[in-house]
């Protein structure tokens, strides 16, 4: 059988990392990325890119932990290499703080991040409105640089990339053997997944290079995430809201909330406002599907629905998707050898 032709739909962090894992596991594959938008115009470009998992209620915790661990290990190696600054990957230390003691003492990811421990009384003096907190070091992706770094690696591996909106996966059937759906919130329209819904997030990206530590209010709504060049201030979680226009009242509210945690942000400059739609679902859809129409079959692998935590688990889910592509290739080879008999 000739080298299998794989189309990956989507060029956010999930599409790009999935294409890379497919090339790594199947170097003889011909992989093409088709996407309506590329960096800097994807949801992935809006994200803060912090490696702090969000919990998917429909996925077993040990699976989520494995995805996070694989992602952490992969990015930790990049952060320790000469590529770190170009890839936009760096370690960052800080605090997750609570107004009350959290229900579960330890989050499932506490032994994956580095140096996780309860905050001391002295540290808590920084946050007079909070009673409890956890200190740790984790990784952060500076999103546009990381996406560009992934694109560069893909181009070097011979992956083609085209700007194209796919209206129906069947469009790709005559040209490709396998289609990988990494369309994020776009999967709502592309395949009509009614279980997928947007959670709108508005953030500010500001210049305040003196702030070095991250701060995350335990409710997950207010956060200060320093990157290499800019700090992301958040945020909002607006379920089922599709609006991509920034709301000025929300901008002021986010800024005030962040300043109440870190008063020096009052001096922040060059405030940019961004909005993204988190592709939310009970669980990530990581699944093989055989579509069939009038006796014709189309092999599909889905990898979408990463909600508020796509960066935190991207490498783990990309590896699993690449494995499913491998199963599709085995099925194709099996049927082509049977056809020859
Ligand atoms: C404000 C905010 C902050 C966040 N912060 C974090 C964080 O700190 N840590 C973390 O882990 N996660 C964070 N996230 C979540 C993270 O951004 C997402 O989980 C992740 O970006 C999803 O990646 P994706 O590749 O699936 O989606 P996207 O980045 O949206 O990519 C989807 C791609 O598919 C393409 N596409 C869609 N439909 C079609 C179609 N029909 N035809 C062709 N192409 C199509 C799009 O153009 C795009 O290229 C945040 C999200 C937001 C909104
Ligand atoms: C991003 O969007 C802008 C505005 O629509 C467009 O001019 C630019 O070419 C887009 N960038 C890419 C890489 O597609
Ligand atoms: C969506 O969010 C925007 C900005 O926060 C707000 O102005 C608008 O009313 C919301 N729309 C719906 C339908 O909730």
Short mmCIF file of N, CA, C and O and ligand atoms in Angstrom, two decimals, residues 200 202 238 241 243 245 247 250, ligand 3:
data_model
loop_
_atom_site.label_atom_id
_atom_site.label_comp_id
_atom_site.label_asym_id
_atom_site.label_seq_id
_atom_site.Cartn_x
_atom_site.Cartn_y
_atom_site.Cartn_z
N UNK A 200 -17.00 31.27 26.84
CA UNK A 200 -16.28 32.47 26.41
C UNK A 200 -15.29 32.91 27.48
O UNK A 200 -15.62 32.91 28.68
N UNK A 202 -12.54 36.12 28.28
CA UNK A 202 -11.90 37.38 27.91
C UNK A 202 -10.67 37.55 28.80
O UNK A 202 -10.73 37.28 30.00
N UNK A 238 -17.97 32.39 30.42
CA UNK A 238 -19.36 32.65 30.04
C UNK A 238 -19.85 31.52 29.14
O UNK A 238 -19.52 31.47 27.95
N UNK A 241 -21.79 31.46 25.31
CA UNK A 241 -21.74 32.79 24.71
C UNK A 241 -20.73 32.77 23.56
O UNK A 241 -19.55 32.49 23.75
N UNK A 243 -19.88 35.33 21.55
CA UNK A 243 -19.39 36.65 21.15
C UNK A 243 -17.87 36.75 21.22
O UNK A 243 -17.27 36.49 22.26
N UNK A 245 -16.39 39.69 20.53
CA UNK A 245 -16.00 41.09 20.75
C UNK A 245 -15.70 41.33 22.22
O UNK A 245 -16.46 40.91 23.09
N UNK A 247 -15.62 43.05 25.75
CA UNK A 247 -16.61 43.87 26.45
C UNK A 247 -15.86 44.83 27.38
O UNK A 247 -15.11 44.37 28.26
N UNK A 250 -16.23 44.37 31.14
CA UNK A 250 -15.50 43.18 31.60
C UNK A 250 -14.00 43.46 31.70
O UNK A 250 -13.34 43.00 32.63
C1 LIG B 3 -22.10 37.56 25.62
O1 LIG B 3 -21.04 38.26 26.25
C2 LIG B 3 -21.01 39.65 25.97
C3 LIG B 3 -19.75 40.21 26.60
O2 LIG B 3 -19.61 39.79 27.94
C4 LIG B 3 -22.28 40.30 26.48
O3 LIG B 3 -22.27 41.68 26.15
C5 LIG B 3 -23.49 39.63 25.83
O4 LIG B 3 -24.68 40.15 26.39
C6 LIG B 3 -23.44 38.13 26.04
N1 LIG B 3 -24.48 37.51 25.23
C7 LIG B 3 -25.30 36.57 25.69
C8 LIG B 3 -26.26 36.01 24.72
O5 LIG B 3 -25.25 36.19 26.85
#
